[in-house]
CSV table of C-alpha atoms in Angstrom, one decimal:
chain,number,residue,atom,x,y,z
A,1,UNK,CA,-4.1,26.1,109.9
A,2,UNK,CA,-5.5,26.1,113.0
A,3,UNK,CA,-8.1,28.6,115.3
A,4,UNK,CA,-7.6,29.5,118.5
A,5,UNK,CA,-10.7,29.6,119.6
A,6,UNK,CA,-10.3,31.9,122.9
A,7,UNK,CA,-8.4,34.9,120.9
A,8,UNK,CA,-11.1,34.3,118.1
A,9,UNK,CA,-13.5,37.1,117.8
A,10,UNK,CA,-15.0,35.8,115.1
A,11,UNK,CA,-15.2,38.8,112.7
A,12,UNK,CA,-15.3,37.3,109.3
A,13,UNK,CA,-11.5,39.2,107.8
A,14,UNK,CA,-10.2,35.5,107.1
A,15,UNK,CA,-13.1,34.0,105.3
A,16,UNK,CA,-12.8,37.2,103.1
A,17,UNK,CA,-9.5,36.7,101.7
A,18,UNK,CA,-9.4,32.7,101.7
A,19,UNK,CA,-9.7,32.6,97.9
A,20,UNK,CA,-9.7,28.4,98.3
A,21,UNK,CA,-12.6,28.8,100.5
A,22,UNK,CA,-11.1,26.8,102.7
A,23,UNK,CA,-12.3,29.1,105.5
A,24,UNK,CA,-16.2,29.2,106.9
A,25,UNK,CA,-18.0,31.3,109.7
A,26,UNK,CA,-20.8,29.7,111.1
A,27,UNK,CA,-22.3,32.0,113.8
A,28,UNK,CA,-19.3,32.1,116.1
A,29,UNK,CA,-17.1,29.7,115.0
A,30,UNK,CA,-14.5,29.5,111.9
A,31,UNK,CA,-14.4,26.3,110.3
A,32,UNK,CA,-11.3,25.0,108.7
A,33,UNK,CA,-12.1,23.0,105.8
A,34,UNK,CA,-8.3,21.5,105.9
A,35,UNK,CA,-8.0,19.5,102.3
A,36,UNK,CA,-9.0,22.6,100.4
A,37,UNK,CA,-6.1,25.0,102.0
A,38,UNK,CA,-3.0,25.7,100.5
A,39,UNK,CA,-1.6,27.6,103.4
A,40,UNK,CA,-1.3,31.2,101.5
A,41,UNK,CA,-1.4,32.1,105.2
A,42,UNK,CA,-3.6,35.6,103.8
A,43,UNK,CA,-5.7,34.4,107.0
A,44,UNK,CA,-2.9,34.8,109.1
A,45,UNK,CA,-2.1,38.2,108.3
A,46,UNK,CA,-6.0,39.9,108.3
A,47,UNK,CA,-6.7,38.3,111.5
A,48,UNK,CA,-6.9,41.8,114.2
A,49,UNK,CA,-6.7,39.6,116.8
A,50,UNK,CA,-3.6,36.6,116.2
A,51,UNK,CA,-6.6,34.1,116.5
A,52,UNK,CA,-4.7,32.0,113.8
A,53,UNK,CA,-1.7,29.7,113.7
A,54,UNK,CA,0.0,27.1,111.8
B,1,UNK,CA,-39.3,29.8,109.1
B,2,UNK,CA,-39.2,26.7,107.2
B,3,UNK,CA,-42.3,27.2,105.0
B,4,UNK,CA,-40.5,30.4,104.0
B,5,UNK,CA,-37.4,28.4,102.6
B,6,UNK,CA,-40.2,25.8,100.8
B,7,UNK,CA,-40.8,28.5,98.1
B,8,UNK,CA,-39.8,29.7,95.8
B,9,UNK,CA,-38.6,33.2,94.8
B,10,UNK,CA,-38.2,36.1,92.3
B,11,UNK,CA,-35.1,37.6,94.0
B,12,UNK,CA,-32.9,36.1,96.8
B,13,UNK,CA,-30.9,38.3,98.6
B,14,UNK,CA,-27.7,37.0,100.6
B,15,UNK,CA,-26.5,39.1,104.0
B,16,UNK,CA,-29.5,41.6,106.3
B,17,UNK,CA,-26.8,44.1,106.8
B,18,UNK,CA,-27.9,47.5,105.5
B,19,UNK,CA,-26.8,46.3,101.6
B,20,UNK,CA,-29.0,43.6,101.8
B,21,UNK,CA,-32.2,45.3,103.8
B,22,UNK,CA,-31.9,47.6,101.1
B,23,UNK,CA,-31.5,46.1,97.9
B,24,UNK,CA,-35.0,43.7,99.2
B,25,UNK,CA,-36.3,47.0,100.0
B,26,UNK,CA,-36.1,47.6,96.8
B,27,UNK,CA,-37.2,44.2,94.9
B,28,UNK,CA,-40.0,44.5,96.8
B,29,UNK,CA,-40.8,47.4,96.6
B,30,UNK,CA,-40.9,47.3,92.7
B,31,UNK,CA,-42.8,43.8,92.8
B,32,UNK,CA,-40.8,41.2,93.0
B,33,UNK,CA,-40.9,37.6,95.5
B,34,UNK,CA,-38.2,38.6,97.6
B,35,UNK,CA,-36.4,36.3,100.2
B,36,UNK,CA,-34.0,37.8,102.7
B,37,UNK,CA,-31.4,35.2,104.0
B,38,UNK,CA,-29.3,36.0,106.9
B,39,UNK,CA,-27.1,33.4,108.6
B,40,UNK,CA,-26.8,34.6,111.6
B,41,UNK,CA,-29.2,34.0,115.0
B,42,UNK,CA,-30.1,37.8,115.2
B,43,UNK,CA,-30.0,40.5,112.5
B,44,UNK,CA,-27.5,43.0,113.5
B,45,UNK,CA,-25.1,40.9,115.2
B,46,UNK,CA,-22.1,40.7,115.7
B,47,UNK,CA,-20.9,44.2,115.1
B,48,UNK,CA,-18.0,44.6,113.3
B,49,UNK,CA,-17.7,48.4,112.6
B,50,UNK,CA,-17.4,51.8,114.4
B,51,UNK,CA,-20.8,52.7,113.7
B,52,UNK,CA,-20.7,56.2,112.0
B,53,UNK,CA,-23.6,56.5,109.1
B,54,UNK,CA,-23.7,59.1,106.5
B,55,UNK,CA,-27.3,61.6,106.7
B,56,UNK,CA,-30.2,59.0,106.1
B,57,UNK,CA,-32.6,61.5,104.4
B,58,UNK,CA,-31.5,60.3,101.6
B,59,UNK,CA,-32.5,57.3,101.3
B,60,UNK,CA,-35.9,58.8,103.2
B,61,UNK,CA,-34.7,57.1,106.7
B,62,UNK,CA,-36.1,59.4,109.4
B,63,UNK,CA,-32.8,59.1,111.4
B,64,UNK,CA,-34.5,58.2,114.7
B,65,UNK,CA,-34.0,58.1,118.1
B,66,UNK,CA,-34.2,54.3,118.4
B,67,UNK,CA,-31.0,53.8,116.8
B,68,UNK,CA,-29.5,57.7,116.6
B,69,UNK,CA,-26.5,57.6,119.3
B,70,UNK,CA,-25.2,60.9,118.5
B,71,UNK,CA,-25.8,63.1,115.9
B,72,UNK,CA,-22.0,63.9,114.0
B,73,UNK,CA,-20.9,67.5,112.9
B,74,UNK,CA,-17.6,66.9,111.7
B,75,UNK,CA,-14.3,65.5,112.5
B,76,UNK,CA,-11.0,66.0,114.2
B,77,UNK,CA,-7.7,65.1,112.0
B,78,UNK,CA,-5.1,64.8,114.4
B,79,UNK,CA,-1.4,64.3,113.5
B,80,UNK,CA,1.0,63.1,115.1
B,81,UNK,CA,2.7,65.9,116.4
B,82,UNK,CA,-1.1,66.5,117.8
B,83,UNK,CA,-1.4,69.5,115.8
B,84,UNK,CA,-6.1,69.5,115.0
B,85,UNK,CA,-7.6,70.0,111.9
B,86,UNK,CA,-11.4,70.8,112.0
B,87,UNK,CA,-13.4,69.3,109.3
B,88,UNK,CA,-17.3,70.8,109.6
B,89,UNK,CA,-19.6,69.8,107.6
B,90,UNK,CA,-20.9,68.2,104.1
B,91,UNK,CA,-20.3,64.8,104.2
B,92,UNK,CA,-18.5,64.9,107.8
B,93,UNK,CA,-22.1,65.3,108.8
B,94,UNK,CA,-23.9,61.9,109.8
B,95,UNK,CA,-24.7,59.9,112.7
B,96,UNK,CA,-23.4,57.4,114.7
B,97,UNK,CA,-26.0,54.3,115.6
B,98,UNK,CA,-26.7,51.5,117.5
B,99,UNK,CA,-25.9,49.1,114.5
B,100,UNK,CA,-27.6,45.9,116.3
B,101,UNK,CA,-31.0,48.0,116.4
B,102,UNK,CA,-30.0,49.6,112.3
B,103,UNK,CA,-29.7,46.7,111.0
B,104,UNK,CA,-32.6,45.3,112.4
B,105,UNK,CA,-34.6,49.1,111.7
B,106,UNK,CA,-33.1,48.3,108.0
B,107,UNK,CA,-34.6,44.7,108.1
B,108,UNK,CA,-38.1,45.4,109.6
B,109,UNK,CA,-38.5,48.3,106.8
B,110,UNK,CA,-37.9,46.0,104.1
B,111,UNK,CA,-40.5,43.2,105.4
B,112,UNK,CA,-43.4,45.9,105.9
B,113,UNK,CA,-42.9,45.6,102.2
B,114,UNK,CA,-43.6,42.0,101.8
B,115,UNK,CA,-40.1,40.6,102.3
B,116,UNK,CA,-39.9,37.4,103.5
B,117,UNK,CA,-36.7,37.0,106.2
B,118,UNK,CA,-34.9,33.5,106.9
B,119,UNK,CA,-32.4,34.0,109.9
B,120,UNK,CA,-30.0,31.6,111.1
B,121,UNK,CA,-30.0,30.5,107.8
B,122,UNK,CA,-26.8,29.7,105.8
B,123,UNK,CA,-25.7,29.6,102.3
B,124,UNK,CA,-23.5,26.6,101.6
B,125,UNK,CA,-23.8,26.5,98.0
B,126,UNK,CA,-25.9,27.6,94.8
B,127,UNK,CA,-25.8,26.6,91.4
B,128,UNK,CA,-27.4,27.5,88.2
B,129,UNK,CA,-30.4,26.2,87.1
B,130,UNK,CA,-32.6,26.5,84.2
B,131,UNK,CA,-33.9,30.5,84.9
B,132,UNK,CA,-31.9,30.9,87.6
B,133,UNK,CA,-30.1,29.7,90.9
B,134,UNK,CA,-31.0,26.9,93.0
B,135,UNK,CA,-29.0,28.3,96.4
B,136,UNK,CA,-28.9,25.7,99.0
B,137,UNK,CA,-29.3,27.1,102.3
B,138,UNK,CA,-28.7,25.5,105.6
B,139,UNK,CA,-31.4,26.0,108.5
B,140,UNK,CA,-30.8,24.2,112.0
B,141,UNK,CA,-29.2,21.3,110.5
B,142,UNK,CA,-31.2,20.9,107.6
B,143,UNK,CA,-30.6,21.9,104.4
B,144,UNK,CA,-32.7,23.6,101.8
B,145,UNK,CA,-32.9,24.1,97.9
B,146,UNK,CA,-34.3,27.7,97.5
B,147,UNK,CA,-35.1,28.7,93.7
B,148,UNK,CA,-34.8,32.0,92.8
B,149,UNK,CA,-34.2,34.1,89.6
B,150,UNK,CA,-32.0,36.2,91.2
B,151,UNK,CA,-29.6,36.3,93.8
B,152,UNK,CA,-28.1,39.7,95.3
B,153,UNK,CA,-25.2,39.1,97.4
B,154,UNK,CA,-25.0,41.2,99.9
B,155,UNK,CA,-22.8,38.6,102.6
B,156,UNK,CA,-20.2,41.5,103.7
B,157,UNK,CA,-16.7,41.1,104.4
B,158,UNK,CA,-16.6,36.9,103.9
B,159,UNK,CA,-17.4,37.5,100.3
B,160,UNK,CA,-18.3,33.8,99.6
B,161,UNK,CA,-20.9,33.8,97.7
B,162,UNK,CA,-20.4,35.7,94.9
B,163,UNK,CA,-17.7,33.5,94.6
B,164,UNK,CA,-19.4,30.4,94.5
B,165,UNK,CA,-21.0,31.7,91.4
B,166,UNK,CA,-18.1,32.4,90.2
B,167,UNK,CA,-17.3,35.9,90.4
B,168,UNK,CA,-14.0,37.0,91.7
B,169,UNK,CA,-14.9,38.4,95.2
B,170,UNK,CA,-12.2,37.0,97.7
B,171,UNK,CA,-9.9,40.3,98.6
B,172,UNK,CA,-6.0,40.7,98.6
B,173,UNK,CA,-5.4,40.1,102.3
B,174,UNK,CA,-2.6,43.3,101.9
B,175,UNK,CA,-5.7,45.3,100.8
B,176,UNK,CA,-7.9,44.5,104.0
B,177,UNK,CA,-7.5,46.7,106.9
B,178,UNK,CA,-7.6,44.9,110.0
B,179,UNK,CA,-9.6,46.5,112.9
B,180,UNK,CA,-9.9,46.7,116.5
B,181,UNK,CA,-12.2,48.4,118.9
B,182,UNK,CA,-13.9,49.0,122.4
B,183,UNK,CA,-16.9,50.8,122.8
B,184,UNK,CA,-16.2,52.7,126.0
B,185,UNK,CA,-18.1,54.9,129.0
B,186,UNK,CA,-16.3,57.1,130.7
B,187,UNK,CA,-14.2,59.1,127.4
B,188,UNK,CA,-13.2,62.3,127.8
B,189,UNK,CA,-14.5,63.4,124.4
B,190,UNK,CA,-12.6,66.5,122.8
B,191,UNK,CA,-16.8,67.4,121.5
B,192,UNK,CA,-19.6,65.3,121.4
B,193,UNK,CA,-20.6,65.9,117.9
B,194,UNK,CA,-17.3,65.1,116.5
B,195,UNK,CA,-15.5,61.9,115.4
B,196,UNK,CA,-11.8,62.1,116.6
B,197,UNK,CA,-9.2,60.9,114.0
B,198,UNK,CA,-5.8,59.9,114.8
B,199,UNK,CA,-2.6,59.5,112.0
B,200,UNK,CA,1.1,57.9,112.4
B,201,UNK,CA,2.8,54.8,113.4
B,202,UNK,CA,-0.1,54.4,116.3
B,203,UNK,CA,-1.4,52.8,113.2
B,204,UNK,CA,-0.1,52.0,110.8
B,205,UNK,CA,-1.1,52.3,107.1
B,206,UNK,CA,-4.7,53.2,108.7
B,207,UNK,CA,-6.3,55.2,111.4
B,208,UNK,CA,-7.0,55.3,115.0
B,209,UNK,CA,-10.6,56.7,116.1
B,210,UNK,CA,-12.6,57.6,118.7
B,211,UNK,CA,-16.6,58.2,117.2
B,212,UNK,CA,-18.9,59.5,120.1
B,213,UNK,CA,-22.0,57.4,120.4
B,214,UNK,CA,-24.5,58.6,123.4
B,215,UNK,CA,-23.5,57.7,126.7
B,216,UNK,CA,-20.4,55.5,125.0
B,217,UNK,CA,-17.7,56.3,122.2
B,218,UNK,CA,-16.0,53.6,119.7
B,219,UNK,CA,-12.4,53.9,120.4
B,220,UNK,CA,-11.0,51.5,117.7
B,221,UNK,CA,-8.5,51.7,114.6
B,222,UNK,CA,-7.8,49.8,111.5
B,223,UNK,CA,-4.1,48.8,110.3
B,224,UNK,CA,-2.5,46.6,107.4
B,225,UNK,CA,0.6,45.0,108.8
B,226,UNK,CA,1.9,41.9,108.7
B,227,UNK,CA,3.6,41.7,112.0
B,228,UNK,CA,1.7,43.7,114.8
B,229,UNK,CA,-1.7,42.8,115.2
B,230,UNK,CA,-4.6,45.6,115.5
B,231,UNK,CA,-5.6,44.3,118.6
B,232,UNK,CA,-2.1,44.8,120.1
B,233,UNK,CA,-1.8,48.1,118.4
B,234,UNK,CA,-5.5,49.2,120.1
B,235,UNK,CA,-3.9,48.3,123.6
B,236,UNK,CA,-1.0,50.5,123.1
B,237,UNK,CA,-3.1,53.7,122.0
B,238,UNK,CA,-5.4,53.3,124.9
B,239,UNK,CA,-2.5,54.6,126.9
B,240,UNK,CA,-1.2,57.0,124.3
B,241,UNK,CA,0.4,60.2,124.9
B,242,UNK,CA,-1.6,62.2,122.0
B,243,UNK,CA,-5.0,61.2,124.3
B,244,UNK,CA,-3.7,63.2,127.3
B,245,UNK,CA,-5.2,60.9,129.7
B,246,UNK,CA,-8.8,61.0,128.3
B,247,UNK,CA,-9.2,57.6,128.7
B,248,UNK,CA,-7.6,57.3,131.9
B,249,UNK,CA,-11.4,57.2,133.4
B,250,UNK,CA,-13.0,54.8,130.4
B,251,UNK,CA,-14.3,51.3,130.4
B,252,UNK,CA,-15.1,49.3,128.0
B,253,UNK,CA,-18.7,47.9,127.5
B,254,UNK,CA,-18.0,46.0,124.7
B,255,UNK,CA,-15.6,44.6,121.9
B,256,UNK,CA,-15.6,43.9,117.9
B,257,UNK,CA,-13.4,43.8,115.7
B,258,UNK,CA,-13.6,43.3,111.7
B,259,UNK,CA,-12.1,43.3,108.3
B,260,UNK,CA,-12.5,46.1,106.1
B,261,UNK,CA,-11.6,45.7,102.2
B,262,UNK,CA,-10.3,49.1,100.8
B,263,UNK,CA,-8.5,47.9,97.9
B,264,UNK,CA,-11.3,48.9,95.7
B,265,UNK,CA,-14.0,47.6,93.6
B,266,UNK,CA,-13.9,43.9,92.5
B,267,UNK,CA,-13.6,43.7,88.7
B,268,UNK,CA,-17.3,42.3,87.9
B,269,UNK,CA,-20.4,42.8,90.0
B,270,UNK,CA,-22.5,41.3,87.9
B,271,UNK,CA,-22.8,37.7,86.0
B,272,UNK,CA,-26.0,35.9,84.1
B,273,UNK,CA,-28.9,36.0,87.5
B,274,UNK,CA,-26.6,37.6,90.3
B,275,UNK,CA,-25.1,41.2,91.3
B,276,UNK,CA,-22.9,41.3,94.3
B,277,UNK,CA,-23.5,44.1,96.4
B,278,UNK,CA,-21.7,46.1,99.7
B,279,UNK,CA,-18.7,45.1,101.2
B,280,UNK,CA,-18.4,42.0,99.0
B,281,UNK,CA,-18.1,44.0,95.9
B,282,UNK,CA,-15.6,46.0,97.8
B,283,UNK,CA,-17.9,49.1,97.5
B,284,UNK,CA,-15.9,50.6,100.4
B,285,UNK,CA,-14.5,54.2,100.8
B,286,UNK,CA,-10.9,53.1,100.8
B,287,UNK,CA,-10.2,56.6,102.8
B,288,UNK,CA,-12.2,56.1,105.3
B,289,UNK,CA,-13.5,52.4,105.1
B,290,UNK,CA,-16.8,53.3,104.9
B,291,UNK,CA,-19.4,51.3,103.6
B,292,UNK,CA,-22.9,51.8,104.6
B,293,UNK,CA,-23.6,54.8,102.3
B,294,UNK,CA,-22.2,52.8,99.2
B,295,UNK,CA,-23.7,49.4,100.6
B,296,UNK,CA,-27.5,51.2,100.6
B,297,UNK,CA,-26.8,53.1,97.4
B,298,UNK,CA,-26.1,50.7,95.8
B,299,UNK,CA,-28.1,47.8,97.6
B,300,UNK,CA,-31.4,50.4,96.3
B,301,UNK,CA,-29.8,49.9,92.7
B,302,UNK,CA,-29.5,46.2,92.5
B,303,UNK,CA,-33.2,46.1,94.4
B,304,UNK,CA,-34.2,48.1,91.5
B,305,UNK,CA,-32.7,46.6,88.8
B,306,UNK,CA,-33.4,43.4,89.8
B,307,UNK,CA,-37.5,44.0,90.2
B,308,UNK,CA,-37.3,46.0,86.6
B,309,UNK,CA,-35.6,42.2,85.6
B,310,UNK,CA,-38.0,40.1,86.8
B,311,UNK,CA,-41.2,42.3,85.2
B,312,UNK,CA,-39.2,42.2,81.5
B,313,UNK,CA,-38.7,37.9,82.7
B,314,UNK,CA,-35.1,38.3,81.6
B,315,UNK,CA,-32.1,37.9,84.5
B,316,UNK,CA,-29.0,37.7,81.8
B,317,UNK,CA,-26.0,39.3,82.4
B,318,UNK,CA,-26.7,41.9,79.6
B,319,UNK,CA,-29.7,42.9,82.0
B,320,UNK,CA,-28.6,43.1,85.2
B,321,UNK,CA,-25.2,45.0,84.0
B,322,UNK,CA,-27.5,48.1,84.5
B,323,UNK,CA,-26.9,48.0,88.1
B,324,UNK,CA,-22.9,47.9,87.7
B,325,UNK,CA,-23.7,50.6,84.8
B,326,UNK,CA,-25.4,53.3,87.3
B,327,UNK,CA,-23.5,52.3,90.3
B,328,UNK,CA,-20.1,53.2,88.4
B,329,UNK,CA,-21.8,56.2,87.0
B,330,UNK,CA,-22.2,57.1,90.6
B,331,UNK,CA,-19.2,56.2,92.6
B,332,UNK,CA,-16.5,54.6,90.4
B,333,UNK,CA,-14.3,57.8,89.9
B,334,UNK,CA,-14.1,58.9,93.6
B,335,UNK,CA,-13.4,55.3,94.3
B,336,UNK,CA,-10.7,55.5,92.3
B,337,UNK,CA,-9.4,58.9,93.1
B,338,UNK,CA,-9.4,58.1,97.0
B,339,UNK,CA,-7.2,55.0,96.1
B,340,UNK,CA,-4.9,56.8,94.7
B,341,UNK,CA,-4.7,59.4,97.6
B,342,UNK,CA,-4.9,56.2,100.2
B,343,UNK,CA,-1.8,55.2,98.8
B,344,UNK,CA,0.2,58.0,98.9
B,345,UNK,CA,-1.0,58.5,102.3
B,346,UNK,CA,0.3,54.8,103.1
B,347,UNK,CA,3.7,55.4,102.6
B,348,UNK,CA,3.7,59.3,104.4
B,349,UNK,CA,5.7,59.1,107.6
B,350,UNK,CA,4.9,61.0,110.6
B,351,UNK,CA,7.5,63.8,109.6
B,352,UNK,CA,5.7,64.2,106.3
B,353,UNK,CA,2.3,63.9,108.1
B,354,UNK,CA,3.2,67.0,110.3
B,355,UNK,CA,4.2,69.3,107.3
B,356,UNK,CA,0.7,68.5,105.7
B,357,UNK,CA,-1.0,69.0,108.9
B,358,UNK,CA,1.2,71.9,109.5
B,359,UNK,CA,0.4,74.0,106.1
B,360,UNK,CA,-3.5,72.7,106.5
B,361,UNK,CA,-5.9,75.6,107.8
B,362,UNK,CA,-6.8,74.7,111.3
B,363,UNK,CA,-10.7,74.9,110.0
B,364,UNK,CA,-12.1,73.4,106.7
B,365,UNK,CA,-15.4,73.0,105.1
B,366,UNK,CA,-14.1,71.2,102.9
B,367,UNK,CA,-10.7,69.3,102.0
B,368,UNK,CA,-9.1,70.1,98.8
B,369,UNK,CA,-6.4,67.7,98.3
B,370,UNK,CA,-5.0,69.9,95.2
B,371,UNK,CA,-5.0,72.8,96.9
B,372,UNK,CA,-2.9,71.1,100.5
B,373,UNK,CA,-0.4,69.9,98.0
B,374,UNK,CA,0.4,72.9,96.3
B,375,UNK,CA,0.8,74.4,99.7
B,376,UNK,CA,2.9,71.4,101.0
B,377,UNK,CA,4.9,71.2,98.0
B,378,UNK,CA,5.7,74.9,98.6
B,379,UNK,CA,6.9,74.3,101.7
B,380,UNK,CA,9.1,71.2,101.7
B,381,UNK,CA,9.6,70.4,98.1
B,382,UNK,CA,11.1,67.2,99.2
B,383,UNK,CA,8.0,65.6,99.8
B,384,UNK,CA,7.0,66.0,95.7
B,385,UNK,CA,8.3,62.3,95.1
B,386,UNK,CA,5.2,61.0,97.0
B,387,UNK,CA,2.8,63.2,95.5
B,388,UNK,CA,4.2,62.9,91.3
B,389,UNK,CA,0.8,61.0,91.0
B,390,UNK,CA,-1.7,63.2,92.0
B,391,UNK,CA,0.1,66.8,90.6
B,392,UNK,CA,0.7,65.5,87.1
């Protein structure tokens, strides 16, 4: 999974349905935490603003 | 800021949005050691909602004029065929606010009563400990151990922490309404005093909004789809027909955009030394996706309960289950009763969203979802398949 940081508005909807916390918000920036992810791609889908790819 | 996170507490609350200002409102209020953490720089910030509050009195918040934007009579439903329904009134009565100054309105209210507040201040982990939770909390670089009888999570949309104590708070991604707005100068409002709401495939399986607020309005709306995102979906009704050029004038001032969980309650809010509070106990309207009325009730509950805890010196589950007791007592069955009618209303398409709006009185003090259906089932009996549910 990876953030694109420009389209990133940094709201939050990802880390709340990343049930392998593999997702973080610090301030304004999502951190990846890549070995716990299993790629349900739920973060994909909540994302308003396509900030997240594969 | 770091001889606050050197001690030691009673009650450590997680998240200063208006769940969490609340609930250590309360705690301290009712005695208790109470530490408010909040990871972000500044309290109130970023916004990620439209801004519209239910009447503060009460919760005996004098609703002023430092935060008030614009003070809400009712609502505009709007279908798709543009045909208005006026909702006055009752609990269409509210405000819309200046969340950034709220929050921090919320926050300052709670310290006067002794709460301590850490900001930029992060929770990375907690685990339990005899008597409680030792929560590890991460302050410029450094990192923490905070003991605390108690934690209240009150961390919003992101839901982490109650999950790191175990509790299942992480939401079905199908059952989080993804949101989009600009706050705007220069809209054409249809009234200043009312919020403007907007049905059909302009969005789907949500709404589109426009919510005065002073010299500005929040034009945003919320969807659950898995192609088209909301922000692409908010461009497109920017230009939209059904707005008859209201816009055509606006600018925006500023952008947010959020998740809102309206799938429901999570299972448990409570375990032994924590409740979960707000938008990560999915206390949301899943109508509307409203949560600051249900995030201050019941943040004042869990403040409560947990300063009645800490007097008796017990913090087991058994205890603090008072505080999912009275919060169900309060709001579990509307909860469930708007889930039910947010799903019908889900699958509605704009036809059958033009007969309801169609056999609706064009002014309501109230909406009584039994009574529209009879009337809509009278009229096109076709539509009784989505509505079996509800009838019965």
């Amino acid at each position: 999974m990876r953030v694109n940081y420009e389209r990133c508005g940094y709201c939050g909807a990802c880390v709340g349905v990343c049930k392998d916390m593999a997702l973080e918000l610090i301030e304004n920036r999502i951190v990846i935490y890549e070995e716990r992810c299993r790629r349900c791609k739920g973060c994909i889908i909540v994302c308003p603003l396509k900030a997240l790819e594969e | 800021m770091r001889r606050v996170l050197k001690d030691e507490y009673d009650v450590l609350v997680v998240g200063a949005g208006p769940g969490g200002s609340m609930a250590s409102y309360y705690a301290s209020k009712h005695g208790a050691k109470t530490l408010l953490v909040e990871k972000s720089q500044e309290i109130g910030e970023p916004v990620r909602c439209a801004e519209a509050v239910p009447k503060l009195e009460e919760f005996h918040i004098t609703p002023s004029e430092e935060f008030v934007r614009s003070y809400i009579k009712g609502g505009y439903l709007i279908a798709p065929n543009g045909k208005k329904i006026v909702v006055r009134g009752g609990k269409t009565e509210g405000y819309v606010v200046e969340r950034k100054i709220f929050d921090k309105y919320l926050a300052i209210r709670s310290a006067s009563l002794g709460t301590k507040i850490a900001v930029k201040s992060r929770v990375v982990d907690l685990y339990p400990c005899e008597d409680g939770f030792k929560v590890k909390v991460v302050h410029l670089g450094e990192e923490y151990t905070v003991k605390t009888k108690i934690v209240i999570a009150a961390d919003g949309v992101e839901s982490s922490v109650g999950e790191m104590a175990g509790l299942k708070c992480k939401k079905n991604p199908m059952e989080v309404c993804s949101c989009a707005e600009y706050e705007m100068t220069g809209v054409k409002l249809l009234d200043k005093h009312m919020m403007e709401f907007y049905f059909g495939d302009l969005s789907p399986k949500g709404y589109a909004w426009i919510f005065p607020k002073g010299d500005t309005a929040n034009v945003g709306l919320g969807v659950i789809d898995r192609g088209k995102k909301a922000i692409e979906y908010l461009n497109e009704f920017l230009e939209h027909p059904i707005l008859e050029g209201r816009l055509k004038d606006a600018t925006p001032v500023e952008f947010k955009c959020g998740g809102v969980p309206v799938g429901g309650p999570i299972e448990r809010t409570v375990d032994d030394n924590i409740m979960v509070v707000g938008d990560a106990a999915g206390q949301v309207s899943p109508l509307t996706g409203g949560g600051i009325y249900l995030a201050m009730s019941c943040g004042s509950i869990a403040g409560e309960v947990a300063a009645k805890a800490v007097k008796r010196g017990d913090y087991s589950m058994e205890t603090l289950m008072e505080y999912e007791r009275r919060w169900r007592e309060r709001f579990y069955n509307t909860l469930i009763t708007e889930l039910k009618y947010k799903r019908i209303l889900q699958r509605l398409g704009e036809r059958e969203l033009n007969i309801i709006a169609e056999v609706m009185e064009d002014n309501l003090e109230e909406i009584d979802v039994k009574e529209i259906l009879f009337k809509v089932i009278k009229r096109a009996p076709s539509l009784l398949k989505y509505f079996k549910d509800v009838v019965a």
